[in-house]
Amino acid sequence: DATAGGRYVFSNDDGKKLLDNTQTLSIYGNNKNVDVYIEGEDTVADLVKKLADAIGLLGMAGDISVDNLVKIVEPNTATTTSGGVGNYAIAGTIFLQTALTGGASELRFAGDEALLNALGISTIQKAEASGINATVSDAHTGRLVGSDTVSDFMLRGVIKGVDIKFASDIGVKASFNVTTGQVIFTPDATKPVYLHIVDNSTRVQTGSDEGQYIDITIGRMDTIALEIDDVYVVTMEDSQRALSKIDTALERVNSARSNIGAKINRLEYAQNNIRVTKQNTIAAESRIRDLDVASESSSFTNNQIIVNAAVAMLAQANQLPQLALQLIGR
């Protein structure tokens, strides 16, 4: 750093400005990204202001002022504040931190190599996952459903068919230590959270009788449900974690596709059965409703002749006693 008009600017040992042209510094964190534009005439104080604004836009400040999370360590601060401790230890540096915990607190920087070299970005403290103890009970009966301890803000398998994602600041309270310039996290009792869970599966009737149906359920398949909404490839470590997450997401997608294929096969089988039943019903109904007129007319005529013959024979039979009496009377 060199002074120009009493202000710090980015320059090398020869006094040449390192940021003559406008540079773009991309900052990734909390599943968001912000571009910071650094001008050639920007001072260190200007950069601090822009970085603080970026932390606020990323939603990583919590209840702490961004002015406390991004600061430059002045020489007098480093020597007078408790002998130079914590983030105030090294004068001339800019410390940048967040008020979140675990992986959600990580910051990633991307930009031109010359810019990154000029800024000299380095990690002074790695993010550590904080465990969350979650207990799930039925709100109506009080029956214990299950419990688990999670470290990646995702509760899986406790509620059948439902995964719950926690906010990155749940269960902790962040405060700022003015002596060391560090963010202090303390446990914070959380109130019970009530979830209203509804079965959104689709039920398809596949037969004419009760109970002949198929339940079709397709899980959520967006980036949040697949847990790849926070995948980064800025660093080698990020790339390694990204490969693992993407492999897991592909397995879940393939499993969902297999489930969909099985449901389609069952529906096609049921459809074919319904089609055959419909054809048989139509054929039976046609045999009942549609008559062969010629055949029925012939049958009716034949039956009519038989009836007439029977009547004639009965008339002749009725005349026999009269004939017998006539013969006797003679």
CSV table of C-alpha atoms in Angstrom, one decimal:
chain,number,residue,atom,x,y,z
A,1,ASP,CA,0.0,0.0,0.0
A,2,ALA,CA,1.1,3.5,-0.8
A,3,THR,CA,-0.4,6.8,0.2
A,4,ALA,CA,-1.8,9.3,-2.2
A,5,GLY,CA,-3.3,12.4,-0.8
A,6,GLY,CA,-3.4,10.8,2.6
A,7,ARG,CA,-5.2,7.7,1.3
A,8,TYR,CA,-4.2,4.2,0.8
A,9,VAL,CA,-4.1,2.9,-2.9
A,10,PHE,CA,-3.0,-0.4,-4.4
A,11,SER,CA,0.6,-0.1,-5.8
A,12,ASN,CA,3.8,-2.1,-6.0
A,13,ASP,CA,7.2,-1.2,-4.5
A,14,ASP,CA,7.9,1.1,-7.5
A,15,GLY,CA,4.8,3.1,-6.9
A,16,LYS,CA,2.9,1.7,-9.9
A,17,LYS,CA,-0.8,1.3,-9.4
A,18,LEU,CA,-1.8,-2.3,-9.6
A,19,LEU,CA,-5.4,-1.6,-10.5
A,20,ASP,CA,-5.2,0.9,-13.4
A,21,ASN,CA,-8.2,-0.6,-15.1
A,22,THR,CA,-11.6,-1.5,-13.7
A,23,GLN,CA,-11.5,-5.0,-12.3
A,24,THR,CA,-14.4,-7.3,-11.3
A,25,LEU,CA,-14.1,-9.4,-8.2
A,26,SER,CA,-16.9,-12.0,-7.9
A,27,ILE,CA,-17.8,-13.1,-4.4
A,28,TYR,CA,-19.8,-16.3,-3.8
A,29,GLY,CA,-21.5,-17.3,-0.6
A,30,ASN,CA,-24.8,-18.3,1.0
A,31,ASN,CA,-25.9,-19.7,-2.4
A,32,LYS,CA,-25.6,-16.2,-4.0
A,33,ASN,CA,-23.0,-14.2,-5.8
A,34,VAL,CA,-22.2,-10.5,-6.0
A,35,ASP,CA,-19.8,-8.7,-8.4
A,36,VAL,CA,-17.6,-6.0,-6.9
A,37,TYR,CA,-16.2,-3.5,-9.4
A,38,ILE,CA,-12.9,-2.0,-8.4
A,39,GLU,CA,-11.8,1.1,-10.1
A,40,GLY,CA,-8.2,2.2,-10.7
A,41,GLU,CA,-8.6,5.2,-8.4
A,42,ASP,CA,-10.2,3.2,-5.6
A,43,THR,CA,-8.5,3.4,-2.2
A,44,VAL,CA,-8.4,0.7,0.4
A,45,ALA,CA,-11.2,2.5,2.2
A,46,ASP,CA,-13.3,2.3,-1.0
A,47,LEU,CA,-12.7,-1.4,-1.3
A,48,VAL,CA,-13.6,-1.9,2.3
A,49,LYS,CA,-16.9,-0.2,1.7
A,50,LYS,CA,-17.7,-2.2,-1.4
A,51,LEU,CA,-16.8,-5.5,0.3
A,52,ALA,CA,-19.1,-4.6,3.2
A,53,ASP,CA,-21.9,-3.8,0.8
A,54,ALA,CA,-21.3,-7.2,-0.8
A,55,ILE,CA,-21.6,-9.1,2.5
A,56,GLY,CA,-24.9,-7.3,3.1
A,57,LEU,CA,-26.2,-8.2,-0.4
A,58,LEU,CA,-25.2,-11.9,0.2
A,59,GLY,CA,-27.3,-11.9,3.4
A,60,MET,CA,-24.4,-13.1,5.5
A,61,ALA,CA,-24.3,-10.3,8.1
A,62,GLY,CA,-27.2,-11.4,10.3
A,63,ASP,CA,-27.9,-8.9,13.0
A,64,ILE,CA,-24.3,-7.6,13.0
A,65,SER,CA,-23.4,-4.4,11.2
A,66,VAL,CA,-21.4,-5.0,8.0
A,67,ASP,CA,-19.1,-2.2,9.1
A,68,ASN,CA,-17.9,-4.5,11.9
A,69,LEU,CA,-17.6,-7.5,9.6
A,70,VAL,CA,-15.3,-5.8,7.0
A,71,LYS,CA,-12.6,-3.5,8.4
A,72,ILE,CA,-9.0,-2.4,7.7
A,73,VAL,CA,-6.7,-2.8,10.6
A,74,GLU,CA,-5.0,0.5,11.2
A,75,PRO,CA,-1.5,0.6,12.7
A,76,ASN,CA,-2.6,2.2,15.9
A,77,THR,CA,-5.4,-0.3,16.3
A,78,ALA,CA,-3.1,-3.3,16.0
A,79,THR,CA,-0.7,-1.9,18.6
A,80,THR,CA,-3.2,-0.5,21.2
A,81,THR,CA,-6.0,-3.1,21.1
A,82,SER,CA,-5.0,-5.7,23.6
A,83,GLY,CA,-1.5,-5.8,22.1
A,84,GLY,CA,-2.9,-6.8,18.7
A,85,VAL,CA,-5.1,-9.9,19.1
A,86,GLY,CA,-7.7,-11.7,16.9
A,87,ASN,CA,-8.6,-9.9,13.7
A,88,TYR,CA,-6.8,-6.8,14.8
A,89,ALA,CA,-3.4,-8.5,15.0
A,90,ILE,CA,-1.8,-7.5,11.7
A,91,ALA,CA,-1.9,-3.8,10.6
A,92,GLY,CA,-2.6,-2.9,7.0
A,93,THR,CA,-4.8,-5.9,6.4
A,94,ILE,CA,-8.5,-6.1,5.6
A,95,PHE,CA,-10.4,-8.7,7.6
A,96,LEU,CA,-13.7,-10.0,6.1
A,97,GLN,CA,-16.0,-12.3,7.9
A,98,THR,CA,-19.6,-13.4,8.1
A,99,ALA,CA,-22.2,-14.0,10.8
A,100,LEU,CA,-23.2,-17.4,9.6
A,101,THR,CA,-22.1,-20.9,10.7
A,102,GLY,CA,-20.9,-24.0,8.9
A,103,GLY,CA,-20.6,-24.2,5.1
A,104,ALA,CA,-23.0,-21.3,4.7
A,105,SER,CA,-20.3,-19.0,6.2
A,106,GLU,CA,-17.8,-19.7,3.5
A,107,LEU,CA,-16.8,-17.0,1.0
A,108,ARG,CA,-15.2,-17.6,-2.4
A,109,PHE,CA,-13.5,-15.1,-4.5
A,110,ALA,CA,-13.0,-15.2,-8.3
A,111,GLY,CA,-11.4,-12.7,-10.6
A,112,ASP,CA,-8.4,-11.9,-12.8
A,113,GLU,CA,-5.2,-13.4,-11.6
A,114,ALA,CA,-3.5,-10.0,-11.3
A,115,LEU,CA,-6.4,-8.8,-9.2
A,116,LEU,CA,-6.3,-11.7,-6.8
A,117,ASN,CA,-2.5,-11.4,-6.5
A,118,ALA,CA,-2.9,-7.7,-5.8
A,119,LEU,CA,-5.5,-8.4,-3.0
A,120,GLY,CA,-3.5,-11.3,-1.6
A,121,ILE,CA,-6.6,-13.1,-0.3
A,122,SER,CA,-5.9,-15.8,2.2
A,123,THR,CA,-8.0,-17.8,4.7
A,124,ILE,CA,-7.4,-17.1,8.4
A,125,GLN,CA,-10.1,-19.3,9.7
A,126,LYS,CA,-11.9,-22.2,8.1
A,127,ALA,CA,-15.6,-22.8,8.4
A,128,GLU,CA,-16.7,-25.4,10.9
A,129,ALA,CA,-20.0,-27.2,10.7
A,130,SER,CA,-22.2,-26.9,13.8
A,131,GLY,CA,-24.3,-29.8,14.9
A,132,ILE,CA,-28.1,-29.3,15.2
A,133,ASN,CA,-30.1,-31.7,17.3
A,134,ALA,CA,-33.6,-32.0,15.8
A,135,THR,CA,-36.5,-33.9,17.4
A,136,VAL,CA,-39.7,-34.4,15.5
A,137,SER,CA,-43.0,-35.1,17.3
A,138,ASP,CA,-46.6,-35.4,16.2
A,139,ALA,CA,-48.2,-32.0,17.2
A,140,HIS,CA,-51.6,-33.6,17.7
A,141,THR,CA,-50.7,-36.7,19.8
A,142,GLY,CA,-47.3,-35.8,21.1
A,143,ARG,CA,-45.9,-39.1,19.7
A,144,LEU,CA,-42.2,-39.0,19.0
A,145,VAL,CA,-41.6,-39.5,15.3
A,146,GLY,CA,-37.8,-39.5,15.4
A,147,SER,CA,-34.7,-37.4,16.1
A,148,ASP,CA,-31.3,-36.9,14.5
A,149,THR,CA,-28.2,-34.7,14.7
A,150,VAL,CA,-27.3,-32.9,11.4
A,151,SER,CA,-24.2,-30.9,10.4
A,152,ASP,CA,-25.2,-29.8,7.0
A,153,PHE,CA,-28.5,-28.1,7.8
A,154,MET,CA,-30.5,-30.9,6.2
A,155,LEU,CA,-32.7,-33.4,8.1
A,156,ARG,CA,-33.2,-36.5,6.1
A,157,GLY,CA,-35.2,-39.7,6.7
A,158,VAL,CA,-36.9,-38.8,10.0
A,159,ILE,CA,-40.2,-37.9,8.3
A,160,LYS,CA,-41.0,-40.4,5.6
A,161,GLY,CA,-40.8,-38.8,2.2
A,162,VAL,CA,-39.8,-35.4,3.6
A,163,ASP,CA,-36.4,-33.7,3.9
A,164,ILE,CA,-36.2,-30.5,6.0
A,165,LYS,CA,-33.6,-27.8,5.3
A,166,PHE,CA,-32.7,-25.6,8.2
A,167,ALA,CA,-31.7,-21.9,8.0
A,168,SER,CA,-28.0,-21.5,8.5
A,169,ASP,CA,-28.4,-19.3,11.6
A,170,ILE,CA,-30.9,-21.6,13.4
A,171,GLY,CA,-29.9,-22.5,17.0
A,172,VAL,CA,-27.1,-19.9,17.3
A,173,LYS,CA,-26.8,-16.2,18.2
A,174,ALA,CA,-24.0,-14.2,16.6
A,175,SER,CA,-22.4,-11.2,18.4
A,176,PHE,CA,-19.4,-9.0,17.7
A,177,ASN,CA,-16.4,-8.8,20.0
A,178,VAL,CA,-15.1,-5.2,19.7
A,179,THR,CA,-11.8,-6.1,21.4
A,180,THR,CA,-10.7,-8.8,19.0
A,181,GLY,CA,-12.9,-8.0,16.0
A,182,GLN,CA,-14.3,-11.5,15.9
A,183,VAL,CA,-17.8,-12.9,15.6
A,184,ILE,CA,-18.8,-14.9,18.6
A,185,PHE,CA,-21.5,-17.7,18.3
A,186,THR,CA,-23.5,-18.8,21.3
A,187,PRO,CA,-26.3,-21.4,21.5
A,188,ASP,CA,-29.7,-19.9,21.2
A,189,ALA,CA,-32.8,-21.7,22.3
A,190,THR,CA,-35.2,-22.1,19.4
A,191,LYS,CA,-39.0,-22.3,19.7
A,192,PRO,CA,-40.8,-25.3,18.3
A,193,VAL,CA,-41.5,-25.1,14.6
A,194,TYR,CA,-44.8,-26.6,13.3
A,195,LEU,CA,-45.1,-28.1,9.9
A,196,HIS,CA,-48.3,-29.0,8.2
A,197,ILE,CA,-47.5,-31.9,5.9
A,198,VAL,CA,-50.0,-33.0,3.2
A,199,ASP,CA,-49.9,-36.0,1.0
A,200,ASN,CA,-49.7,-34.6,-2.5
A,201,SER,CA,-49.5,-38.0,-4.3
A,202,THR,CA,-51.8,-38.5,-7.3
A,203,ARG,CA,-54.3,-41.4,-7.1
A,204,VAL,CA,-55.4,-42.8,-10.4
A,205,GLN,CA,-58.4,-45.2,-10.6
A,206,THR,CA,-57.5,-48.1,-12.8
A,207,GLY,CA,-60.5,-50.4,-12.4
A,208,SER,CA,-64.2,-50.6,-11.9
A,209,ASP,CA,-64.0,-51.9,-8.3
A,210,GLU,CA,-63.1,-50.2,-5.1
A,211,GLY,CA,-59.4,-50.3,-4.3
A,212,GLN,CA,-58.3,-50.6,-7.9
A,213,TYR,CA,-56.0,-47.5,-8.1
A,214,ILE,CA,-52.4,-46.5,-8.4
A,215,ASP,CA,-50.7,-43.9,-6.2
A,216,ILE,CA,-48.2,-41.8,-8.2
A,217,THR,CA,-45.7,-39.8,-6.3
A,218,ILE,CA,-42.8,-37.8,-7.8
A,219,GLY,CA,-40.4,-36.1,-5.4
A,220,ARG,CA,-39.2,-32.6,-5.8
A,221,MET,CA,-36.4,-32.5,-8.3
A,222,ASP,CA,-35.1,-28.9,-8.3
A,223,THR,CA,-31.6,-27.9,-7.3
A,224,ILE,CA,-32.6,-27.3,-3.6
A,225,ALA,CA,-34.1,-30.8,-3.3
A,226,LEU,CA,-31.1,-32.3,-5.0
A,227,GLU,CA,-28.8,-30.3,-2.7
A,228,ILE,CA,-26.8,-28.9,-5.5
A,229,ASP,CA,-27.9,-25.3,-5.1
A,230,ASP,CA,-24.7,-24.5,-3.3
A,231,VAL,CA,-22.3,-26.3,-5.6
A,232,TYR,CA,-19.2,-24.2,-6.4
A,233,VAL,CA,-16.1,-24.9,-8.5
A,234,VAL,CA,-14.0,-21.9,-7.5
A,235,THR,CA,-11.4,-23.9,-5.6
A,236,MET,CA,-10.1,-27.5,-5.7
A,237,GLU,CA,-11.8,-28.3,-2.5
A,238,ASP,CA,-15.1,-27.0,-3.9
A,239,SER,CA,-14.6,-29.1,-7.0
A,240,GLN,CA,-14.1,-32.3,-5.0
A,241,ARG,CA,-17.3,-31.6,-2.9
A,242,ALA,CA,-19.2,-30.7,-6.1
A,243,LEU,CA,-18.3,-34.1,-7.7
A,244,SER,CA,-19.7,-35.9,-4.7
A,245,LYS,CA,-22.9,-33.8,-4.6
A,246,ILE,CA,-23.5,-34.1,-8.3
A,247,ASP,CA,-23.1,-37.9,-8.2
A,248,THR,CA,-25.6,-38.2,-5.4
A,249,ALA,CA,-28.0,-35.9,-7.3
A,250,LEU,CA,-27.7,-38.1,-10.5
A,251,GLU,CA,-28.5,-41.2,-8.5
A,252,ARG,CA,-31.6,-39.5,-7.1
A,253,VAL,CA,-32.7,-38.4,-10.6
A,254,ASN,CA,-32.1,-41.9,-12.0
A,255,SER,CA,-34.1,-43.4,-9.2
A,256,ALA,CA,-37.0,-41.0,-9.8
A,257,ARG,CA,-36.9,-41.8,-13.5
A,258,SER,CA,-37.0,-45.5,-12.7
A,259,ASN,CA,-40.0,-44.9,-10.4
A,260,ILE,CA,-41.8,-42.9,-13.2
A,261,GLY,CA,-41.1,-45.7,-15.7
A,262,ALA,CA,-42.6,-48.3,-13.4
A,263,LYS,CA,-45.7,-46.2,-12.9
A,264,ILE,CA,-46.1,-45.7,-16.6
A,265,ASN,CA,-45.8,-49.5,-17.2
A,266,ARG,CA,-48.6,-50.1,-14.6
A,267,LEU,CA,-50.8,-47.4,-16.2
A,268,GLU,CA,-50.3,-48.9,-19.7
A,269,TYR,CA,-51.1,-52.4,-18.4
A,270,ALA,CA,-54.2,-51.0,-16.7
A,271,GLN,CA,-55.1,-49.1,-19.9
A,272,ASN,CA,-54.9,-52.3,-22.0
A,273,ASN,CA,-57.1,-54.2,-19.6
A,274,ILE,CA,-59.7,-51.4,-19.7
A,275,ARG,CA,-59.6,-51.3,-23.5
A,276,VAL,CA,-60.2,-55.1,-23.7
A,277,THR,CA,-63.0,-54.9,-21.1
A,278,LYS,CA,-64.6,-52.1,-23.1
A,279,GLN,CA,-64.5,-54.0,-26.3
A,280,ASN,CA,-66.0,-57.1,-24.7
A,281,THR,CA,-68.8,-55.0,-23.2
A,282,ILE,CA,-69.6,-53.2,-26.4
A,283,ALA,CA,-69.7,-56.6,-28.2
A,284,ALA,CA,-72.1,-58.0,-25.6
A,285,GLU,CA,-74.3,-54.9,-25.7
A,286,SER,CA,-74.4,-55.1,-29.5
A,287,ARG,CA,-75.6,-58.7,-29.4
A,288,ILE,CA,-78.4,-57.7,-27.1
A,289,ARG,CA,-79.4,-54.5,-28.9
A,290,ASP,CA,-78.9,-55.3,-32.6
A,291,LEU,CA,-81.1,-58.1,-34.0
A,292,ASP,CA,-81.0,-60.0,-37.3
A,293,VAL,CA,-84.4,-59.0,-38.7
A,294,ALA,CA,-84.6,-61.6,-41.5
A,295,SER,CA,-83.8,-64.4,-39.1
A,296,GLU,CA,-86.2,-63.2,-36.5
A,297,SER,CA,-89.0,-62.8,-39.1
A,298,SER,CA,-88.5,-66.3,-40.3
A,299,SER,CA,-88.6,-67.6,-36.8
A,300,PHE,CA,-91.7,-65.6,-36.0
A,301,THR,CA,-93.5,-67.0,-39.2
A,302,ASN,CA,-92.5,-70.5,-38.3
A,303,ASN,CA,-93.8,-70.2,-34.8
A,304,GLN,CA,-97.1,-68.6,-36.1
A,305,ILE,CA,-97.7,-71.6,-38.5
A,306,ILE,CA,-97.2,-74.0,-35.6
A,307,VAL,CA,-99.6,-72.1,-33.4
A,308,ASN,CA,-102.2,-72.0,-36.2
A,309,ALA,CA,-101.8,-75.7,-36.8
A,310,ALA,CA,-102.2,-76.4,-33.2
A,311,VAL,CA,-105.4,-74.4,-33.0
A,312,ALA,CA,-106.8,-76.3,-36.1
A,313,MET,CA,-106.0,-79.6,-34.5
A,314,LEU,CA,-107.6,-78.6,-31.3
A,315,ALA,CA,-110.8,-77.5,-33.1
A,316,GLN,CA,-111.0,-80.9,-34.9
A,317,ALA,CA,-110.5,-82.7,-31.6
A,318,ASN,CA,-113.3,-80.7,-30.1
A,319,GLN,CA,-115.6,-81.8,-32.9
A,320,LEU,CA,-115.0,-85.6,-32.4
A,321,PRO,CA,-117.6,-86.0,-29.5
A,322,GLN,CA,-120.3,-84.4,-31.6
A,323,LEU,CA,-119.5,-86.7,-34.5
A,324,ALA,CA,-119.7,-89.7,-32.1
A,325,LEU,CA,-123.2,-88.6,-30.8
A,326,GLN,CA,-124.4,-88.1,-34.3
A,327,LEU,CA,-123.4,-91.7,-35.2
A,328,ILE,CA,-125.2,-93.1,-32.1
A,329,GLY,CA,-128.3,-91.2,-32.8
A,330,ARG,CA,-128.7,-92.7,-36.2
